[in-house]
Amino acid sequence: MLLKTSLRSFFAHKGRMALSLIAVVLSVAFVSGTLVFSGTATGTFDKLFAATASDVSVQPPKPAEDETQQAAVKPPTVPVALERQVAALPGVKTAVGQVLVENAVLINPATNKLVGPTTGAPTMAGNWTGAPNSPVRITSGHAPQGPAELVLDADTAKKAKLGAGDRIRVENAAGRHDFTIVGIATFTTTNPGAALAFLDTPTAQRVLLGEQAFSSVAAYGDGSRSDDQLKADALAQLGGGYLIKTAAEQRADNTEQFGSGLDFMKYAMLGFAFVSAIVGAFLIVNTFSMLVAQRTREIGLLRAIGGSRRQVNRSVLVEALILGVLGSTLGIAAGLGVAVGLIKLMNAIGMDLEAADLKIGPDVFVAGYAIGIVVTLVAAWFPARRASRISPMAALRDHGTPAETRANVIRTVAGLVLTAGGGALLVLGAGAEKAATGGRYLGLGVVLTLVGFVVLGPLLASAVVRVLGALLPALFGPSGKLAQRNAMRNPRRTGATAAALMIGLALVIASAVFSSSAVSSTSAQIDKSVGVDYIISGGRTAATPEMLEAVRKTPGIDHVTVQRYFPGAKVRLADGRQAKTQLTAVPPTFFGTDFRPTVDAGAVDSVQHGSLGIGAAFAKDHALKVGDRVTVEYGQGRTQELSVGAVFGKGEVFGDDAFVAMDTMEKAVPDAERPPVWTFFAKASAGADADRTLAALEDGLKEYPQLTIKDKAGYKELVQSQINTLLYLIYGLVALSITVAVLGVVNTLALSVVERTREIGLLRAIGLSRRQLRRMIRLESVVIAVFGAVLGTGLGLGWGVTAQRVLRDQGLGTLSVPTTTVAITLVSSVVIGLLAALVPAFRAGRMNVLAAIATD
């Protein structure tokens, strides 16, 4: 009987459930689509890694952290003799010496443009071995057979419009190397988006490694021994100086490396799917609250004929369960479309995934149904509980839900405590000296203030809506006055509807404040501290002497400044403790002429006289002061005892780096062990025209398309574009929660129109025109949307300002509130309100007056 009643009630109100169903579908679709895409991508690459892994791979030891930058220029190698040693191991059928370097620079000399991906995937060059597990096979031309021949993968050749017979250039630290394309190789498995170039083995060793060696040796067994046994034999015979991996270990490493790049997208999308689910919960609460209110008499009859509170509660929850199951099922199906869309997006940027190979694991169904059903049941529990507490006689007299005085008192106290606690945490976070501590306060403060505003929403609705709608009666007459009263009539409903919109807009405002502050802070730091006129970066490739000489010869350039960066450097303190730091060796022109740092203690000139310059945070964390003696460890056993000569101010463009003079570093580190130059700077001559010099610089370096050349204005634009890329991603994902919030406003208005059918009929009967009625509903929608926008703006500003204060010592020293974005957000809330009211207002205007009055 309970199930039959619930089913009958659900299908009797299926139109009113439709928008709540859409909210569930959207949330589940985003989650399931993300999981399907992630599973498909991972599964596809698992197949690639499985197909290309050798039985055992013998590799050089993994570079230490302090050797990472050096390894990028001169890759670690194994000796040529190792190939014969591996081939002689028991159970090895064949051994193949492999040469492979990542981030090679391929250039089309005819156009002076880079050949290869620009989306972050690597450009790899190596030797053509013809190994049985090669990911490519030659489909046009032939394998490289001499010092001037090269094979290019088909995908890269197609994008670069290159073919057999065309010229191509390989550039690295060893210089320029020109080749002729003699073959095109096609991927036999998935192309991860990389570009591949192959040379014959002697040429690859000379050009890519600079010595007769291999990057690794791949061993293929004859089937008599397992991979683990081959590895054990290799360890026993070759010693522990090499990194030896089985096929399974190679696959696991490759999968982990690929997965780390995919995790950012995966977890970002899941995070915002969670936000949309929370927003959808408000919609569901409103839907069931209004349906319960409209069925008050029906519930009273059920109670009068013997239905218990538990049965009434279950009846409402069964309806929610039906909604959750149906929404989850449709959401999982829609998630397949989301996954296909993501796959097409990846294909557009060069990653070859097949939509036909969708991998739908059990986790997709578990997560989809868990989110859809749990969110729906939790959201419906509150209205169900209120419904079960309606006494039969009160319901039959149509008095509605029981008095909520006590509930309002509890709500007020809880909301104030949560909001005050969250606000206090935000204040503590803003004042924290350490960013990590401030970040923890910020995270907890965001949660508490958000929950506090949600709890206080219904109590704020009456007061805030009264203020927001104060002008409506004067501007729109009776329609405006009725709209204001209707928005204030049910504060709980108004608060819940606005809360959904508040969450999305709070995220938008907070992100805008953070990004605007980041851009302003960077610009201020560049103007204050940067004295050079041009910044030249090779990205993933090191600068060569030819590049530096080309800059020096450019008309209008006074001098060129280089720096050498030691990523794994450490400072050994007087008590023996080691502290990791980012150490940079700089020339005499670096400080004072090219850069003007703020100095808290000491003198910046002391760096050029053999002292160490350190950041304020590093000095504070390790109790260092000017004059203290420390031992600098450059890596590879190279050490030097120096005294602290300068402590730089907080929030500098240099961050918390440590600096030594170039000649000081050269006394301790041999030339062969010095890291390469990745970024260098140029200073214009006095009186030189900046724009003309920039044009001359770009012209002089046109043969090096891998270089990025920016003046200070261009560098600011580059930083802003990088920040905006992340910001637009956040905006796009937040749009989902705002979409669900808009559905909530639509649903609330649609149900309130049904709820007020008789009232609308009476208003029409006493002279309210259709136009006035539609205007009333539109204005009510606008007031609710603006109420949510005001709360969201307040929260977002609080979060964004706190985030800036937390990171003030990490370079975010300037607070910038994007007033234009705030204004657009508030205006957009009016537009959202108008759009959300279109359908409900249209339906209300078409009501038959007599039928509406006669409605029970």
Short mmCIF file of N, CA and C in Angstrom, two decimals, residues 26-115:
data_model
loop_
_atom_site.label_atom_id
_atom_site.label_comp_id
_atom_site.label_asym_id
_atom_site.label_seq_id
_atom_site.Cartn_x
_atom_site.Cartn_y
_atom_site.Cartn_z
N LEU A 26 22.18 16.03 -14.10
CA LEU A 26 23.38 16.81 -14.39
C LEU A 26 24.53 16.44 -13.45
N SER A 27 24.23 16.35 -12.17
CA SER A 27 25.27 16.03 -11.19
C SER A 27 25.85 14.65 -11.45
N VAL A 28 24.99 13.67 -11.65
CA VAL A 28 25.45 12.30 -11.87
C VAL A 28 26.18 12.20 -13.21
N ALA A 29 25.68 12.91 -14.23
CA ALA A 29 26.31 12.85 -15.55
C ALA A 29 27.75 13.35 -15.49
N PHE A 30 27.97 14.41 -14.72
CA PHE A 30 29.32 14.96 -14.62
C PHE A 30 30.25 13.98 -13.93
N VAL A 31 29.77 13.35 -12.86
CA VAL A 31 30.60 12.40 -12.13
C VAL A 31 30.87 11.15 -12.97
N SER A 32 29.82 10.55 -13.50
CA SER A 32 29.99 9.31 -14.27
C SER A 32 30.77 9.56 -15.55
N GLY A 33 30.52 10.70 -16.20
CA GLY A 33 31.26 11.02 -17.42
C GLY A 33 32.75 11.17 -17.16
N THR A 34 33.08 11.81 -16.05
CA THR A 34 34.49 11.97 -15.68
C THR A 34 35.15 10.62 -15.42
N LEU A 35 34.44 9.75 -14.71
CA LEU A 35 35.00 8.43 -14.40
C LEU A 35 35.15 7.58 -15.66
N VAL A 36 34.16 7.66 -16.56
CA VAL A 36 34.25 6.89 -17.81
C VAL A 36 35.42 7.40 -18.65
N PHE A 37 35.54 8.72 -18.75
CA PHE A 37 36.65 9.29 -19.53
C PHE A 37 37.99 8.88 -18.93
N SER A 38 38.11 9.02 -17.61
CA SER A 38 39.36 8.67 -16.94
C SER A 38 39.70 7.20 -17.14
N GLY A 39 38.69 6.34 -16.97
CA GLY A 39 38.91 4.91 -17.15
C GLY A 39 39.28 4.56 -18.58
N THR A 40 38.63 5.22 -19.54
CA THR A 40 38.92 4.97 -20.95
C THR A 40 40.34 5.39 -21.30
N ALA A 41 40.71 6.60 -20.86
CA ALA A 41 42.06 7.09 -21.15
C ALA A 41 43.12 6.20 -20.51
N THR A 42 42.89 5.86 -19.24
CA THR A 42 43.86 5.01 -18.54
C THR A 42 43.95 3.64 -19.18
N GLY A 43 42.80 3.05 -19.53
CA GLY A 43 42.79 1.74 -20.16
C GLY A 43 43.47 1.75 -21.51
N THR A 44 43.23 2.82 -22.29
CA THR A 44 43.85 2.92 -23.60
C THR A 44 45.36 3.00 -23.50
N PHE A 45 45.83 3.78 -22.54
CA PHE A 45 47.28 3.92 -22.39
C PHE A 45 47.89 2.69 -21.74
N ASP A 46 47.11 1.99 -20.94
CA ASP A 46 47.60 0.71 -20.40
C ASP A 46 47.92 -0.25 -21.54
N LYS A 47 47.03 -0.27 -22.55
CA LYS A 47 47.26 -1.13 -23.70
C LYS A 47 48.53 -0.71 -24.45
N LEU A 48 48.72 0.61 -24.59
CA LEU A 48 49.91 1.11 -25.26
C LEU A 48 51.16 0.70 -24.50
N PHE A 49 51.16 0.90 -23.20
CA PHE A 49 52.34 0.59 -22.40
C PHE A 49 52.60 -0.91 -22.37
N ALA A 50 51.53 -1.70 -22.35
CA ALA A 50 51.70 -3.16 -22.35
C ALA A 50 52.28 -3.64 -23.68
N ALA A 51 51.85 -2.99 -24.77
CA ALA A 51 52.31 -3.44 -26.09
C ALA A 51 53.74 -3.02 -26.38
N THR A 52 54.23 -1.96 -25.72
CA THR A 52 55.55 -1.43 -26.05
C THR A 52 56.62 -1.73 -25.01
N ALA A 53 56.24 -2.34 -23.89
CA ALA A 53 57.23 -2.62 -22.84
C ALA A 53 58.02 -3.88 -23.19
N SER A 54 59.34 -3.82 -22.98
CA SER A 54 60.17 -5.01 -23.17
C SER A 54 60.05 -5.88 -21.93
N ASP A 55 60.53 -7.12 -22.04
CA ASP A 55 60.45 -8.03 -20.89
C ASP A 55 61.23 -7.47 -19.69
N VAL A 56 62.40 -6.92 -19.97
CA VAL A 56 63.21 -6.28 -18.94
C VAL A 56 63.88 -5.06 -19.56
N SER A 57 63.94 -3.98 -18.82
CA SER A 57 64.63 -2.78 -19.29
C SER A 57 65.73 -2.42 -18.30
N VAL A 58 66.94 -2.22 -18.82
CA VAL A 58 68.07 -1.83 -17.99
C VAL A 58 68.34 -0.34 -18.26
N GLN A 59 68.19 0.47 -17.23
CA GLN A 59 68.27 1.92 -17.38
C GLN A 59 69.33 2.50 -16.47
N PRO A 60 69.77 3.74 -16.75
CA PRO A 60 70.71 4.39 -15.83
C PRO A 60 70.02 4.66 -14.50
N PRO A 61 70.76 4.84 -13.44
CA PRO A 61 70.13 5.20 -12.17
C PRO A 61 69.35 6.50 -12.32
N LYS A 62 68.25 6.60 -11.57
CA LYS A 62 67.45 7.81 -11.64
C LYS A 62 68.28 8.99 -11.15
N PRO A 63 68.29 10.12 -11.91
CA PRO A 63 69.11 11.27 -11.48
C PRO A 63 68.67 11.78 -10.12
N ALA A 64 69.66 12.17 -9.33
CA ALA A 64 69.34 12.81 -8.06
C ALA A 64 68.68 14.15 -8.34
N GLU A 65 68.01 14.68 -7.33
CA GLU A 65 67.28 15.93 -7.51
C GLU A 65 68.21 17.05 -7.96
N ASP A 66 69.43 17.06 -7.45
CA ASP A 66 70.35 18.12 -7.82
C ASP A 66 70.95 17.92 -9.21
N GLU A 67 70.62 16.79 -9.88
CA GLU A 67 71.12 16.52 -11.22
C GLU A 67 70.03 16.62 -12.27
N THR A 68 68.81 16.95 -11.84
CA THR A 68 67.67 16.92 -12.76
C THR A 68 67.84 17.91 -13.90
N GLN A 69 68.23 19.15 -13.60
CA GLN A 69 68.38 20.16 -14.65
C GLN A 69 69.51 19.76 -15.59
N GLN A 70 70.60 19.22 -15.04
CA GLN A 70 71.72 18.81 -15.88
C GLN A 70 71.31 17.66 -16.80
N ALA A 71 70.48 16.74 -16.26
CA ALA A 71 70.05 15.58 -17.05
C ALA A 71 69.18 16.00 -18.22
N ALA A 72 68.48 17.14 -18.10
CA ALA A 72 67.64 17.60 -19.20
C ALA A 72 68.48 18.01 -20.41
N VAL A 73 69.74 18.42 -20.19
CA VAL A 73 70.62 18.80 -21.29
C VAL A 73 71.48 17.62 -21.72
N LYS A 74 72.06 16.93 -20.76
CA LYS A 74 72.88 15.74 -21.05
C LYS A 74 72.24 14.55 -20.36
N PRO A 75 71.39 13.81 -21.10
CA PRO A 75 70.64 12.72 -20.48
C PRO A 75 71.57 11.65 -19.93
N PRO A 76 71.16 11.00 -18.84
CA PRO A 76 71.97 9.90 -18.29
C PRO A 76 72.02 8.74 -19.28
N THR A 77 73.11 8.03 -19.29
CA THR A 77 73.32 6.97 -20.28
C THR A 77 73.87 5.70 -19.63
N VAL A 78 73.86 4.64 -20.43
CA VAL A 78 74.53 3.39 -20.06
C VAL A 78 75.56 3.09 -21.16
N PRO A 79 76.64 2.38 -20.85
CA PRO A 79 77.68 2.14 -21.86
C PRO A 79 77.20 1.19 -22.96
N VAL A 80 77.83 1.32 -24.14
CA VAL A 80 77.48 0.47 -25.27
C VAL A 80 77.71 -1.00 -24.94
N ALA A 81 78.73 -1.30 -24.16
CA ALA A 81 79.05 -2.69 -23.82
C ALA A 81 77.92 -3.37 -23.06
N LEU A 82 77.05 -2.58 -22.44
CA LEU A 82 75.96 -3.17 -21.66
C LEU A 82 75.01 -3.97 -22.54
N GLU A 83 74.88 -3.58 -23.81
CA GLU A 83 73.99 -4.30 -24.72
C GLU A 83 74.45 -5.75 -24.86
N ARG A 84 75.74 -5.96 -25.02
CA ARG A 84 76.27 -7.32 -25.14
C ARG A 84 76.14 -8.08 -23.83
N GLN A 85 76.36 -7.39 -22.72
CA GLN A 85 76.24 -8.06 -21.42
C GLN A 85 74.81 -8.54 -21.18
N VAL A 86 73.85 -7.72 -21.51
CA VAL A 86 72.45 -8.10 -21.32
C VAL A 86 72.08 -9.25 -22.27
N ALA A 87 72.56 -9.18 -23.51
CA ALA A 87 72.26 -10.23 -24.48
C ALA A 87 72.82 -11.58 -24.04
N ALA A 88 73.88 -11.56 -23.22
CA ALA A 88 74.50 -12.80 -22.78
C ALA A 88 73.84 -13.40 -21.55
N LEU A 89 72.85 -12.73 -20.98
CA LEU A 89 72.20 -13.24 -19.79
C LEU A 89 71.37 -14.48 -20.12
N PRO A 90 71.28 -15.45 -19.20
CA PRO A 90 70.48 -16.65 -19.45
C PRO A 90 69.01 -16.28 -19.71
N GLY A 91 68.44 -16.89 -20.75
CA GLY A 91 67.02 -16.67 -21.05
C GLY A 91 66.73 -15.46 -21.89
N VAL A 92 67.75 -14.67 -22.26
CA VAL A 92 67.54 -13.48 -23.10
C VAL A 92 67.72 -13.88 -24.57
N LYS A 93 66.70 -13.65 -25.36
CA LYS A 93 66.75 -13.96 -26.78
C LYS A 93 67.48 -12.89 -27.55
N THR A 94 67.17 -11.63 -27.23
CA THR A 94 67.84 -10.51 -27.90
C THR A 94 67.84 -9.30 -26.99
N ALA A 95 68.82 -8.45 -27.18
CA ALA A 95 68.91 -7.19 -26.43
C ALA A 95 69.10 -6.06 -27.43
N VAL A 96 68.41 -4.96 -27.17
CA VAL A 96 68.43 -3.82 -28.10
C VAL A 96 68.83 -2.57 -27.34
N GLY A 97 69.91 -1.93 -27.78
CA GLY A 97 70.30 -0.65 -27.19
C GLY A 97 69.41 0.47 -27.71
N GLN A 98 68.86 1.24 -26.83
CA GLN A 98 67.92 2.29 -27.21
C GLN A 98 68.48 3.67 -26.88
N VAL A 99 68.23 4.61 -27.78
CA VAL A 99 68.53 6.03 -27.56
C VAL A 99 67.21 6.77 -27.60
N LEU A 100 66.94 7.54 -26.56
CA LEU A 100 65.68 8.29 -26.52
C LEU A 100 65.84 9.52 -25.64
N VAL A 101 65.52 10.68 -26.18
CA VAL A 101 65.54 11.92 -25.41
C VAL A 101 64.18 12.59 -25.55
N GLU A 102 63.71 13.18 -24.45
CA GLU A 102 62.45 13.91 -24.48
C GLU A 102 62.71 15.39 -24.74
N ASN A 103 61.63 16.05 -25.17
CA ASN A 103 61.67 17.50 -25.37
C ASN A 103 62.74 17.92 -26.36
N ALA A 104 62.90 17.11 -27.42
CA ALA A 104 63.79 17.52 -28.50
C ALA A 104 63.15 18.70 -29.24
N VAL A 105 63.96 19.47 -29.91
CA VAL A 105 63.47 20.62 -30.67
C VAL A 105 63.55 20.28 -32.15
N LEU A 106 62.40 20.15 -32.79
CA LEU A 106 62.34 19.91 -34.23
C LEU A 106 61.84 21.19 -34.90
N ILE A 107 62.53 21.61 -35.95
CA ILE A 107 62.19 22.86 -36.64
C ILE A 107 62.09 22.60 -38.13
N ASN A 108 61.06 23.19 -38.73
CA ASN A 108 60.94 23.16 -40.19
C ASN A 108 61.74 24.34 -40.73
N PRO A 109 62.90 24.10 -41.35
CA PRO A 109 63.74 25.22 -41.80
C PRO A 109 63.09 26.07 -42.88
N ALA A 110 62.13 25.51 -43.60
CA ALA A 110 61.47 26.27 -44.67
C ALA A 110 60.58 27.37 -44.11
N THR A 111 59.99 27.10 -42.92
CA THR A 111 59.08 28.09 -42.32
C THR A 111 59.60 28.66 -41.01
N ASN A 112 60.68 28.08 -40.49
CA ASN A 112 61.23 28.48 -39.19
C ASN A 112 60.20 28.32 -38.08
N LYS A 113 59.39 27.29 -38.15
CA LYS A 113 58.40 27.02 -37.13
C LYS A 113 58.70 25.69 -36.46
N LEU A 114 58.27 25.60 -35.19
CA LEU A 114 58.47 24.35 -34.45
C LEU A 114 57.62 23.24 -35.05
N VAL A 115 58.17 22.05 -35.04
CA VAL A 115 57.44 20.86 -35.47
C VAL A 115 57.16 20.02 -34.23
#
